[in-house]
């Protein structure tokens, strides 16, 4: 059996973890809203039309913040269409996904849903077809106490107290030619600056996320970030990152190493933030909001066949495999390893659309990727600790010198617990890992996902891919080949 070692010293602190790193995303896209979180008339829904089974699964996931209402959708959205009496709301064409949007569900309903799901709103403003004026009106509607046109309109809609939304996205993927109102870096940088100024004048307590590149491979990557940051540095708090991972050529060794690509991307964006910081002689950091990340490729062929202008079609309904769950575990390890600069991250998305939770008219169920996310959200709160791992490496078609094992630890002082998240990327061998702790620890349990076929899935009719827990001592641990592991210890 292969051997490796992980050494953990809780003084080796990366950062306090911002719980918003376990955020997610609901867009008006496919069946995320309609038929996902909202299905009036269904026996599975409550009196507000919210699917109770979905709320239960979302609560177990422990998602502290949910980005809304898009995504590409927000770049053509009139937020006013989604508030006030439902019978007055207009039906419109959505040019992001070529569907018909009824607006039966808007921010009012989303805020009520979040209350039930125990989460907070991360609101995006439309900087595609609209601009600073609509953004400031929306903020006044959402966060101003009363006595003005927009805040009183909110009160007339039955919401006396402000929503108090603290995290706001300034548009979405504005570097992408597919985006409604696509801009050059400089055009966007100017719009961001002017929008941010007005928004912070109304409510200085809010935090603002400016759009970074839509992915690492955009031709304008780097120059885009530099231009936006150079212009808007003093007005914003975060720059966004988006990236989706895929395994279309069935190259699992490369696929399971994609979190190395995520790490390089994060380091590159942090470098640009810090370069602009130095150029401006600023003492303030701009941090990262990795507000779209996941695996996305299974549904692409099917989505090309969808006819235009339908309502809530089955779009982006990726059915996730066991190997997708392994990579999602790896991506979470990378987010935690970079938690000194990644303060917000959103698994895209939450229900039905490239999502951990799926629904049909009869039930809701957890996809394979649900479990590593739930475990990280549950046990990965507190302080991220850097581990030192010694193990063998492999070369894949895309990455060389890939360590078989990737790991990070989290210390939770409230519970006096230490948790290690460990991925074994090796497809052929189990690995015995010698654990060397600086602190005294006592094993609680070893939760793992292993032993499944790489392409095994969970569906409405059967959900075989689930985690298993077994007792954990303080000595060496065997990590099965191709496995995601959560090693839980009490600190004594
Ligand atoms: O999450 C799906 C889409 O991916 C979002 O609408 C967009 O921002 C990204 O391209």
Coordinates of C-alpha atoms and ligand atoms in Angstrom, one line a residue:
X1 CA 0.0 0.0 0.0
X2 CA 1.2 3.5 -0.8
X3 CA 2.3 5.7 2.2
X4 CA 2.0 9.4 2.9
X5 CA 2.1 11.8 5.8
X6 CA 0.2 14.9 6.9
X7 CA 1.5 17.1 9.6
X8 CA -0.9 19.5 11.4
X9 CA 0.1 22.3 13.7
X10 CA -2.8 24.6 14.6
X11 CA -0.5 27.5 15.0
X12 CA 0.0 27.3 11.2
X13 CA -3.0 29.6 10.6
X14 CA -4.1 30.6 7.1
X15 CA -7.0 32.8 8.2
X16 CA -10.3 33.0 10.0
X17 CA -12.9 31.6 7.5
X18 CA -15.6 34.0 6.4
X19 CA -18.7 31.7 6.5
X20 CA -19.9 33.3 3.2
X21 CA -17.3 31.0 1.6
X22 CA -20.2 28.4 1.7
X23 CA -22.6 30.6 -0.2
X24 CA -24.7 29.5 -3.2
X25 CA -26.7 31.0 -6.1
X26 CA -30.2 31.1 -7.4
X27 CA -30.8 32.6 -10.8
X28 CA -34.0 33.0 -12.8
X29 CA -32.8 30.2 -15.1
X30 CA -34.4 26.9 -16.0
X31 CA -36.1 25.3 -13.0
X32 CA -34.1 27.0 -10.2
X33 CA -36.9 29.2 -9.1
X34 CA -40.1 27.9 -10.8
X35 CA -40.4 24.2 -10.0
X36 CA -37.3 24.4 -7.8
X37 CA -37.6 26.5 -4.8
X38 CA -41.1 27.8 -5.8
X39 CA -44.0 25.6 -6.9
X40 CA -47.4 27.0 -5.7
X41 CA -50.1 24.3 -5.8
X42 CA -47.7 21.4 -5.2
X43 CA -48.6 19.2 -2.2
X44 CA -44.9 19.5 -1.3
X45 CA -45.1 23.3 -1.0
X46 CA -46.1 25.5 1.9
X47 CA -48.7 28.3 1.9
X48 CA -46.2 30.7 0.2
X49 CA -45.6 28.2 -2.6
X50 CA -42.1 27.3 -1.3
X51 CA -41.1 23.6 -1.6
X52 CA -40.7 22.4 1.9
X53 CA -38.5 19.4 0.9
X54 CA -36.1 21.8 -0.8
X55 CA -35.9 24.1 2.2
X56 CA -35.1 21.1 4.4
X57 CA -32.2 20.1 2.1
X58 CA -31.0 23.7 1.8
X59 CA -31.0 24.0 5.6
X60 CA -28.9 20.9 6.0
X61 CA -26.4 22.3 3.5
X62 CA -26.0 25.4 5.8
X63 CA -25.8 28.0 3.1
X64 CA -25.2 31.4 4.8
X65 CA -25.7 33.6 1.7
X66 CA -27.4 33.2 -1.7
X67 CA -26.6 35.3 -4.8
X68 CA -29.7 36.5 -6.7
X69 CA -31.3 37.0 -9.3
X70 CA -28.4 36.2 -11.7
X71 CA -26.1 35.5 -13.4
X72 CA -26.6 36.5 -17.0
X73 CA -30.3 37.0 -16.2
X74 CA -29.6 40.1 -14.1
X75 CA -28.2 42.0 -17.1
X76 CA -31.6 42.4 -18.6
X77 CA -33.7 42.5 -15.4
X78 CA -36.0 45.2 -14.1
X79 CA -36.1 44.6 -10.4
X80 CA -39.4 46.6 -10.1
X81 CA -41.1 43.8 -12.1
X82 CA -40.6 41.4 -9.2
X83 CA -42.1 43.5 -6.3
X84 CA -45.7 44.5 -5.5
X85 CA -49.0 42.9 -6.3
X86 CA -48.5 39.8 -8.4
X87 CA -51.4 40.5 -10.8
X88 CA -49.7 43.7 -11.8
X89 CA -46.3 42.1 -12.6
X90 CA -45.4 42.0 -16.3
X91 CA -44.5 38.9 -18.3
X92 CA -41.3 39.6 -20.2
X93 CA -38.8 38.0 -22.6
X94 CA -35.5 37.0 -20.9
X95 CA -32.8 37.4 -23.5
X96 CA -30.1 35.7 -21.3
X97 CA -31.7 32.3 -21.6
X98 CA -34.3 32.9 -24.3
X99 CA -37.2 32.1 -22.0
X100 CA -40.4 33.8 -20.9
X101 CA -40.2 35.3 -17.4
X102 CA -43.6 35.7 -15.6
X103 CA -42.2 37.6 -12.6
X104 CA -44.5 35.8 -10.2
X105 CA -41.4 35.4 -8.1
X106 CA -39.1 38.4 -7.3
X107 CA -37.0 39.8 -4.5
X108 CA -40.0 40.0 -2.2
X109 CA -40.6 36.3 -2.5
X110 CA -36.9 35.5 -2.4
X111 CA -36.5 37.4 0.8
X112 CA -39.3 35.4 2.4
X113 CA -37.8 32.2 1.1
X114 CA -34.4 33.1 2.6
X115 CA -36.0 33.7 6.0
X116 CA -37.4 30.1 5.9
X117 CA -34.1 28.7 4.6
X118 CA -32.1 30.5 7.2
X119 CA -29.9 32.4 4.7
X120 CA -29.0 35.9 3.6
X121 CA -29.4 37.7 0.3
X122 CA -26.5 38.7 -2.0
X123 CA -28.1 40.9 -4.5
X124 CA -26.9 41.7 -8.0
X125 CA -27.8 44.9 -9.8
X126 CA -28.3 45.2 -13.5
X127 CA -25.3 47.1 -15.1
X128 CA -26.0 45.6 -18.5
X129 CA -29.2 47.2 -19.9
X130 CA -29.4 49.6 -16.9
X131 CA -27.1 51.5 -14.7
X132 CA -26.4 53.6 -11.6
X133 CA -29.9 55.1 -11.4
X134 CA -31.7 51.8 -11.1
X135 CA -29.1 50.5 -8.7
X136 CA -29.5 53.3 -6.3
X137 CA -33.3 53.0 -6.5
X138 CA -33.1 49.3 -5.7
X139 CA -30.8 50.0 -2.7
X140 CA -33.2 52.7 -1.5
X141 CA -36.1 50.3 -1.8
X142 CA -34.2 47.5 0.0
X143 CA -32.2 49.3 2.7
X144 CA -33.6 52.7 3.4
X145 CA -35.9 52.9 6.5
X146 CA -38.7 55.0 5.1
X147 CA -40.0 58.5 4.2
X148 CA -38.8 58.4 0.5
X149 CA -40.5 57.2 -2.7
X150 CA -38.7 53.9 -3.0
X151 CA -38.5 53.0 0.7
X152 CA -42.2 53.9 1.1
X153 CA -43.0 51.7 -1.9
X154 CA -41.4 48.8 -0.1
X155 CA -43.4 49.6 3.0
X156 CA -46.6 49.7 0.9
X157 CA -45.6 46.2 -0.3
X158 CA -45.9 45.0 3.3
X159 CA -42.3 45.1 4.3
X160 CA -42.1 47.8 7.0
X161 CA -38.5 47.1 8.0
X162 CA -35.7 47.4 5.5
X163 CA -34.2 44.2 4.0
X164 CA -30.8 45.3 5.1
X165 CA -28.9 43.6 2.3
X166 CA -25.2 44.0 3.0
X167 CA -23.5 42.3 0.0
X168 CA -24.1 43.6 -3.5
X169 CA -22.8 42.5 -6.9
X170 CA -22.2 45.2 -9.5
X171 CA -23.4 43.4 -12.6
X172 CA -22.5 40.0 -13.9
X173 CA -19.7 38.8 -16.3
X174 CA -19.6 42.2 -18.0
X175 CA -16.4 41.1 -19.9
X176 CA -18.4 38.5 -21.8
X177 CA -19.7 39.2 -25.3
X178 CA -22.7 37.0 -24.5
X179 CA -23.7 39.5 -21.7
X180 CA -26.5 42.0 -22.4
X181 CA -24.8 45.3 -22.2
X182 CA -21.3 43.8 -22.5
X183 CA -18.7 46.5 -21.8
X184 CA -15.0 47.1 -22.4
X185 CA -12.9 47.1 -19.2
X186 CA -12.8 50.9 -19.1
X187 CA -16.5 51.3 -19.8
X188 CA -17.3 48.9 -17.0
X189 CA -14.8 50.4 -14.6
X190 CA -16.4 53.8 -15.0
X191 CA -19.9 52.4 -14.6
X192 CA -18.8 50.6 -11.4
X193 CA -17.2 53.6 -9.9
X194 CA -20.2 55.8 -10.5
X195 CA -22.7 53.1 -9.3
X196 CA -20.6 52.3 -6.2
X197 CA -20.4 56.0 -5.3
X198 CA -24.2 56.4 -5.3
X199 CA -24.8 53.2 -3.5
X200 CA -22.3 53.8 -0.7
X201 CA -23.6 57.4 -0.3
X202 CA -27.0 55.9 0.4
X203 CA -25.8 53.1 2.7
X204 CA -22.1 53.1 3.6
X205 CA -22.4 49.8 5.5
X206 CA -22.8 47.7 2.3
X207 CA -20.0 45.7 0.6
X208 CA -19.6 45.8 -3.1
X209 CA -18.3 43.1 -5.5
X210 CA -17.1 44.3 -8.9
X211 CA -17.0 41.8 -11.8
X212 CA -13.6 40.2 -12.6
X213 CA -13.2 38.0 -15.6
X214 CA -15.8 35.4 -16.5
X215 CA -13.0 32.8 -16.4
X216 CA -9.2 32.4 -16.4
X217 CA -9.2 31.9 -20.2
X218 CA -10.9 35.1 -21.3
X219 CA -8.7 36.9 -23.7
X220 CA -9.0 40.1 -21.6
X221 CA -8.1 38.3 -18.3
X222 CA -5.6 40.3 -16.3
X223 CA -6.0 43.5 -18.2
X224 CA -9.7 43.5 -17.3
X225 CA -8.9 43.2 -13.5
X226 CA -6.1 45.7 -13.7
X227 CA -8.3 48.3 -15.4
X228 CA -11.3 47.8 -13.1
X229 CA -9.2 47.9 -10.0
X230 CA -7.2 50.9 -11.1
X231 CA -10.3 52.9 -11.6
X232 CA -12.6 51.7 -8.9
X233 CA -10.2 50.5 -6.1
X234 CA -11.4 52.9 -3.4
X235 CA -15.1 52.2 -4.1
X236 CA -15.3 48.4 -4.1
X237 CA -14.5 45.7 -1.6
X238 CA -14.2 42.5 -3.7
X239 CA -13.5 41.4 -7.2
X240 CA -15.4 38.4 -8.5
X241 CA -14.1 35.2 -10.0
X242 CA -16.1 32.6 -11.9
X243 CA -14.9 29.2 -13.1
X244 CA -16.6 26.0 -14.1
X245 CA -14.8 22.6 -14.5
X246 CA -15.5 19.8 -17.0
X247 CA -14.3 16.4 -18.0
X248 CA -15.6 16.0 -21.6
X249 CA -12.7 13.9 -22.8
X250 CA -13.0 11.5 -19.8
X251 CA -9.5 12.3 -18.5
X252 CA -10.2 11.8 -14.8
X253 CA -6.6 12.2 -13.6
X254 CA -6.6 15.8 -15.1
X255 CA -10.1 16.4 -13.9
X256 CA -9.3 15.6 -10.3
X257 CA -6.4 18.0 -10.4
X258 CA -8.5 21.0 -11.6
X259 CA -8.4 22.5 -8.2
X260 CA -4.7 23.2 -8.9
X261 CA -6.0 25.3 -11.8
X262 CA -8.4 27.1 -9.4
X263 CA -5.5 27.8 -7.0
X264 CA -3.4 29.3 -9.9
X265 CA -6.4 31.5 -10.9
X266 CA -6.9 32.7 -7.4
X267 CA -3.2 33.5 -6.9
X268 CA -3.2 35.4 -10.2
X269 CA -6.2 37.6 -9.3
X270 CA -4.8 38.2 -5.8
X271 CA -1.5 39.3 -7.4
X272 CA -3.3 41.8 -9.6
X273 CA -5.3 43.1 -6.6
X274 CA -2.0 43.6 -4.7
X275 CA -0.2 45.2 -7.7
X276 CA -2.9 47.8 -7.9
X277 CA -2.8 48.2 -4.1
X278 CA 1.0 48.9 -4.4
X279 CA 0.5 51.3 -7.3
X280 CA -2.0 53.2 -5.3
X281 CA 0.0 53.0 -2.1
X282 CA -3.2 51.9 -0.5
X283 CA -3.4 50.1 2.9
X284 CA -6.6 48.3 2.0
X285 CA -6.9 44.9 0.5
X286 CA -9.4 44.0 -2.2
X287 CA -10.5 40.4 -1.6
X288 CA -12.1 37.8 -3.7
X289 CA -15.7 36.8 -4.2
X290 CA -15.6 33.5 -6.1
X291 CA -19.3 33.8 -6.7
X292 CA -19.7 31.1 -9.4
X293 CA -17.9 27.8 -9.2
X294 CA -18.8 24.2 -9.9
X295 CA -18.6 21.4 -12.4
X296 CA -20.7 22.2 -15.6
X297 CA -20.7 20.2 -18.8
X298 CA -23.0 17.2 -18.6
X299 CA -26.1 19.2 -19.7
X300 CA -24.5 21.2 -22.6
X301 CA -25.6 19.0 -25.5
X302 CA -29.2 18.7 -24.2
X303 CA -29.4 22.5 -23.7
X304 CA -28.7 23.2 -27.3
X305 CA -32.0 21.5 -28.2
X306 CA -34.2 23.6 -26.0
X307 CA -36.7 25.8 -27.9
X308 CA -36.9 29.5 -27.3
X309 CA -39.4 31.3 -25.1
X310 CA -40.6 28.4 -23.0
X311 CA -41.2 28.8 -19.3
X312 CA -38.8 27.2 -16.8
X313 CA -37.3 24.6 -19.2
X314 CA -35.1 21.8 -18.0
X315 CA -31.9 23.7 -18.6
X316 CA -28.4 23.2 -17.2
X317 CA -29.6 20.1 -15.3
X318 CA -26.3 18.4 -14.9
X319 CA -26.6 14.9 -13.3
X320 CA -23.4 14.7 -11.2
X321 CA -21.2 11.7 -10.9
X322 CA -19.1 10.4 -8.0
X323 CA -15.9 11.9 -9.6
X324 CA -17.6 15.3 -9.8
X325 CA -18.2 15.0 -6.0
X326 CA -14.4 14.3 -5.6
X327 CA -13.5 17.4 -7.5
X328 CA -16.0 19.5 -5.6
X329 CA -14.3 18.3 -2.4
X330 CA -10.9 19.3 -3.9
X331 CA -12.3 22.8 -5.0
X332 CA -13.5 23.3 -1.4
X333 CA -10.0 22.5 -0.1
X334 CA -8.6 25.1 -2.4
X335 CA -11.1 27.7 -1.3
X336 CA -10.2 27.0 2.3
X337 CA -6.5 27.2 1.6
X338 CA -7.0 30.6 0.1
X339 CA -9.5 31.8 2.8
X340 CA -7.1 34.7 3.7
X341 CA -8.3 36.3 0.4
X342 CA -11.4 34.4 -0.7
X343 CA -14.1 35.8 1.6
X344 CA -17.2 34.9 -0.4
X345 CA -17.8 31.9 -2.7
X346 CA -21.0 30.7 -4.3
X347 CA -21.5 27.1 -5.4
X348 CA -23.4 27.7 -8.7
X349 CA -26.1 27.0 -8.4
X350 CA -28.4 25.6 -5.6
X351 CA -31.5 23.9 -7.1
X352 CA -32.0 22.1 -10.4
X353 CA -29.6 24.3 -12.4
X354 CA -26.0 22.8 -12.1
X355 CA -27.1 22.1 -8.5
X356 CA -26.5 19.9 -5.5
X357 CA -30.3 19.6 -5.1
X358 CA -32.7 18.3 -7.7
X359 CA -36.5 18.2 -7.8
X360 CA -39.3 16.6 -9.7
X361 CA -43.0 16.9 -8.9
X362 CA -42.8 14.1 -6.4
X363 CA -39.6 14.7 -4.5
X364 CA -36.3 16.5 -3.9
X365 CA -33.0 14.7 -3.7
X366 CA -29.3 15.3 -3.1
X367 CA -26.9 14.9 -6.0
X368 CA -23.4 13.5 -5.3
X369 CA -21.8 17.0 -4.9
X370 CA -24.2 17.8 -2.1
X371 CA -22.3 15.8 0.4
X372 CA -18.7 17.3 0.3
X373 CA -20.3 20.7 0.2
X374 CA -22.5 20.0 3.2
X375 CA -19.6 18.5 5.2
X376 CA -17.3 21.4 4.5
X377 CA -20.1 23.9 5.4
X378 CA -20.8 21.9 8.6
X379 CA -17.2 21.2 9.8
X380 CA -15.2 23.8 8.0
X381 CA -16.1 26.9 10.1
X382 CA -13.5 28.6 12.3
X383 CA -9.8 29.0 11.4
X384 CA -8.2 27.5 8.3
X385 CA -4.9 25.7 9.1
X386 CA -2.2 24.9 6.6
X387 CA -1.2 21.3 6.6
X388 CA 2.1 19.9 5.3
X389 CA 1.6 16.8 3.1
X390 CA 4.2 14.4 1.9
X391 CA 3.1 12.0 -0.7
X392 CA 3.7 10.7 -4.2
X393 CA 2.8 12.6 -7.4
X394 CA 1.5 11.8 -10.9
X395 CA 1.5 13.5 -14.3
X396 CA -1.7 13.9 -16.2
X397 CA -2.3 15.2 -19.7
X398 CA -3.1 18.7 -18.3
X399 CA -1.1 18.9 -15.0
X400 CA 2.3 17.6 -14.0
X401 CA 3.6 16.7 -10.5
X402 CA 0.1 16.4 -9.1
X403 CA 0.2 15.3 -5.4
X404 CA -2.0 12.2 -4.9
X405 CA -3.2 13.8 -1.7
X406 CA -4.6 17.3 -1.1
X407 CA -5.6 18.5 2.4
X408 CA -6.4 21.4 4.6
X409 CA -7.5 21.6 8.3
X410 CA -10.0 23.7 10.2
X411 CA -9.9 24.5 13.9
X412 CA -13.2 25.3 15.5
X413 CA -12.5 27.0 18.9
X414 CA -16.2 27.0 19.9
X415 CA -16.5 23.2 19.6
X416 CA -12.8 22.5 20.4
X417 CA -12.6 20.5 17.3
X418 CA -10.1 20.0 14.5
X419 CA -11.2 18.7 11.1
X420 CA -9.1 17.6 8.2
X421 CA -10.5 17.6 4.7
X422 CA -8.5 15.2 2.5
X423 CA -8.8 14.2 -1.1
X424 CA -7.1 11.0 -2.5
X425 CA -6.9 11.7 -6.2
X426 CA -5.2 8.3 -6.8
X427 CA -7.3 6.0 -8.9
X428 CA -5.3 2.8 -8.3
X429 CA -4.1 2.7 -4.7
X430 CA -5.4 3.1 -1.2
X431 CA -2.9 5.2 0.8
X432 CA -1.9 4.8 4.5
X433 CA -1.4 8.3 5.9
X434 CA 0.6 8.9 9.0
X435 CA -0.8 11.9 10.8
X436 CA 1.5 14.0 12.9
X437 CA -0.4 16.5 15.2
X438 CA 1.3 19.2 17.2
X439 CA -1.7 19.3 19.5
X440 CA -3.2 16.5 21.5
X441 CA -6.2 15.1 19.7
X442 CA -8.8 12.4 20.0
X443 CA -10.5 10.9 16.9
X444 CA -14.2 11.4 16.6
X445 CA -15.1 10.0 13.2
X446 CA -13.8 9.4 9.7
X447 CA -16.5 10.3 7.1
X448 CA -15.7 9.3 3.6
X449 CA -17.1 8.9 0.1
X450 CA -15.3 6.1 -1.7
X451 CA -15.8 2.8 -3.4
X452 CA -18.3 4.1 -6.0
X453 CA -17.9 3.9 -9.7
X454 CA -16.5 7.2 -11.0
X455 CA -19.5 7.7 -13.1
X456 CA -22.1 6.6 -10.6
X457 CA -24.9 9.2 -9.9
X458 CA -27.8 9.9 -7.6
X459 CA -31.2 10.2 -9.4
X460 CA -34.9 10.4 -8.4
X461 CA -35.2 6.7 -8.3
X462 CA -32.0 5.7 -6.5
X463 CA -29.3 7.6 -4.5
X464 CA -26.4 5.2 -3.9
X465 CA -23.6 7.8 -3.7
X466 CA -23.6 8.9 0.0
X467 CA -21.0 9.3 2.7
X468 CA -20.2 6.7 5.3
X469 CA -18.8 7.3 8.8
X470 CA -16.6 5.0 10.8
X471 CA -14.7 5.3 14.1
X472 CA -11.4 7.2 14.1
X473 CA -8.4 6.7 16.3
X474 CA -5.4 9.0 16.7
X475 CA -3.0 6.8 14.6
X476 CA -2.6 6.3 10.8
X477 CA -5.6 6.5 8.6
X478 CA -6.2 4.6 5.4
X479 CA -7.6 6.7 2.5
X480 CA -9.3 4.6 -0.1
X481 CA -8.3 5.2 -3.7
X482 CA -10.4 7.9 -5.3
X483 CA -11.9 9.2 -2.0
X484 CA -13.1 12.3 -0.2
X485 CA -12.4 12.2 3.5
X486 CA -13.4 14.3 6.5
X487 CA -11.3 13.4 9.6
X488 CA -12.9 14.8 12.8
X489 CA -10.9 15.2 16.0
X490 CA -11.5 16.8 19.4
X491 CA -8.7 18.9 20.7
X492 CA -7.8 17.8 24.2
Ligands
LIG1 O1 -24.5 29.8 -13.7 C1 -24.8 29.8 -15.0 C2 -24.3 31.0 -15.8 O2 -22.9 30.9 -15.9 C3 -24.5 32.4 -15.2 O3 -25.7 32.9 -15.5 C4 -23.4 33.2 -15.8 O4 -23.0 34.2 -14.9 C5 -22.3 32.2 -16.0 O5 -21.8 32.3 -17.3

